Amino acid sequence: MYVGRDMTELSMMAKTGWRDNELAYFHHSLQQIMPYLNTEGQGIHRQIVEEIENRGGLHRNEADYTHSTNVIYD
């Protein structure tokens, strides 16, 4: 389950101020409902994807026995 700032709070700030787990969570959520999003929702999703790309993707530096190399947003 996601525990963090909700979209209402995040929409008031630039995507550069979002944490990686917030970008990952909302990217995944919006990606799942993309066929149902209006133009504004698709634009928000595009901005999230662009911010992820600007950061070089969402990768962990190292894996260990408790964490994979994927960013977990739960």
mmCIF file of C-alpha atoms in Angstrom:
data_model
loop_
_atom_site.group_PDB
_atom_site.id
_atom_site.type_symbol
_atom_site.label_atom_id
_atom_site.label_comp_id
_atom_site.label_asym_id
_atom_site.label_seq_id
_atom_site.Cartn_x
_atom_site.Cartn_y
_atom_site.Cartn_z
ATOM 1 C CA MET A 1 0.000 0.000 0.000
ATOM 2 C CA TYR A 2 1.269 3.479 -0.900
ATOM 3 C CA VAL A 3 1.944 5.752 2.041
ATOM 4 C CA GLY A 4 2.867 9.268 1.054
ATOM 5 C CA ARG A 5 1.642 12.571 -0.258
ATOM 6 C CA ASP A 6 -1.548 12.427 -2.293
ATOM 7 C CA MET A 7 -2.072 13.852 -5.766
ATOM 8 C CA THR A 8 -3.810 16.946 -4.368
ATOM 9 C CA GLU A 9 -0.672 17.981 -2.504
ATOM 10 C CA LEU A 10 1.718 16.892 -5.251
ATOM 11 C CA SER A 11 -0.187 18.759 -7.963
ATOM 12 C CA MET A 12 0.684 22.013 -6.187
ATOM 13 C CA MET A 13 4.420 21.475 -6.668
ATOM 14 C CA ALA A 14 6.829 20.919 -9.552
ATOM 15 C CA LYS A 15 7.606 17.353 -10.580
ATOM 16 C CA THR A 16 11.257 18.022 -9.723
ATOM 17 C CA GLY A 17 10.192 18.170 -6.057
ATOM 18 C CA TRP A 18 8.577 14.726 -6.108
ATOM 19 C CA ARG A 19 10.363 11.766 -4.507
ATOM 20 C CA ASP A 20 11.253 8.719 -6.622
ATOM 21 C CA ASN A 21 8.662 6.541 -4.886
ATOM 22 C CA GLU A 22 5.942 9.120 -5.641
ATOM 23 C CA LEU A 23 6.913 9.261 -9.305
ATOM 24 C CA ALA A 24 6.972 5.465 -9.501
ATOM 25 C CA TYR A 25 3.606 5.039 -7.776
ATOM 26 C CA PHE A 26 1.694 7.625 -9.796
ATOM 27 C CA HIS A 27 3.366 6.539 -13.049
ATOM 28 C CA HIS A 28 2.198 2.983 -12.416
ATOM 29 C CA SER A 29 -1.303 4.088 -11.376
ATOM 30 C CA LEU A 30 -1.844 6.414 -14.322
ATOM 31 C CA GLN A 31 -0.366 3.883 -16.729
ATOM 32 C CA GLN A 32 -3.022 1.372 -15.660
ATOM 33 C CA ILE A 33 -5.898 3.765 -16.410
ATOM 34 C CA MET A 34 -4.405 5.545 -19.429
ATOM 35 C CA PRO A 35 -7.248 4.563 -21.812
ATOM 36 C CA TYR A 36 -9.715 6.335 -19.518
ATOM 37 C CA LEU A 37 -7.753 9.542 -18.847
ATOM 38 C CA ASN A 38 -8.773 12.837 -20.382
ATOM 39 C CA THR A 39 -6.250 15.158 -22.028
ATOM 40 C CA GLU A 40 -5.269 16.765 -18.717
ATOM 41 C CA GLY A 41 -4.633 13.383 -17.077
ATOM 42 C CA GLN A 42 -2.543 12.229 -20.030
ATOM 43 C CA GLY A 43 -0.524 15.454 -19.786
ATOM 44 C CA ILE A 44 0.178 14.860 -16.099
ATOM 45 C CA HIS A 45 1.294 11.317 -16.861
ATOM 46 C CA ARG A 46 3.560 12.590 -19.647
ATOM 47 C CA GLN A 47 5.156 15.091 -17.222
ATOM 48 C CA ILE A 48 5.793 12.291 -14.720
ATOM 49 C CA VAL A 49 7.427 10.140 -17.402
ATOM 50 C CA GLU A 50 9.587 13.082 -18.534
ATOM 51 C CA GLU A 51 10.729 13.698 -14.943
ATOM 52 C CA ILE A 52 11.619 10.028 -14.526
ATOM 53 C CA GLU A 53 13.610 10.193 -17.774
ATOM 54 C CA ASN A 54 15.332 13.421 -16.671
ATOM 55 C CA ARG A 55 16.472 11.624 -13.525
ATOM 56 C CA GLY A 56 17.899 8.782 -15.583
ATOM 57 C CA GLY A 57 15.154 6.318 -14.735
ATOM 58 C CA LEU A 58 14.177 4.716 -11.472
ATOM 59 C CA HIS A 59 16.989 2.392 -10.430
ATOM 60 C CA ARG A 60 18.518 1.348 -7.183
ATOM 61 C CA ASN A 61 22.295 1.493 -7.094
ATOM 62 C CA GLU A 62 22.730 -1.968 -5.597
ATOM 63 C CA ALA A 63 20.692 -5.043 -4.816
ATOM 64 C CA ASP A 64 20.982 -6.939 -1.567
ATOM 65 C CA TYR A 65 19.208 -9.882 -0.028
ATOM 66 C CA THR A 66 16.275 -7.727 1.131
ATOM 67 C CA HIS A 67 15.904 -5.331 -1.826
ATOM 68 C CA SER A 68 15.860 -5.726 -5.572
ATOM 69 C CA THR A 69 17.254 -3.220 -8.038
ATOM 70 C CA ASN A 70 13.722 -1.918 -8.760
ATOM 71 C CA VAL A 71 12.324 1.065 -6.901
ATOM 72 C CA ILE A 72 9.490 -0.094 -4.670
ATOM 73 C CA TYR A 73 6.794 2.482 -4.043
ATOM 74 C CA ASP A 74 4.895 0.564 -1.354
#
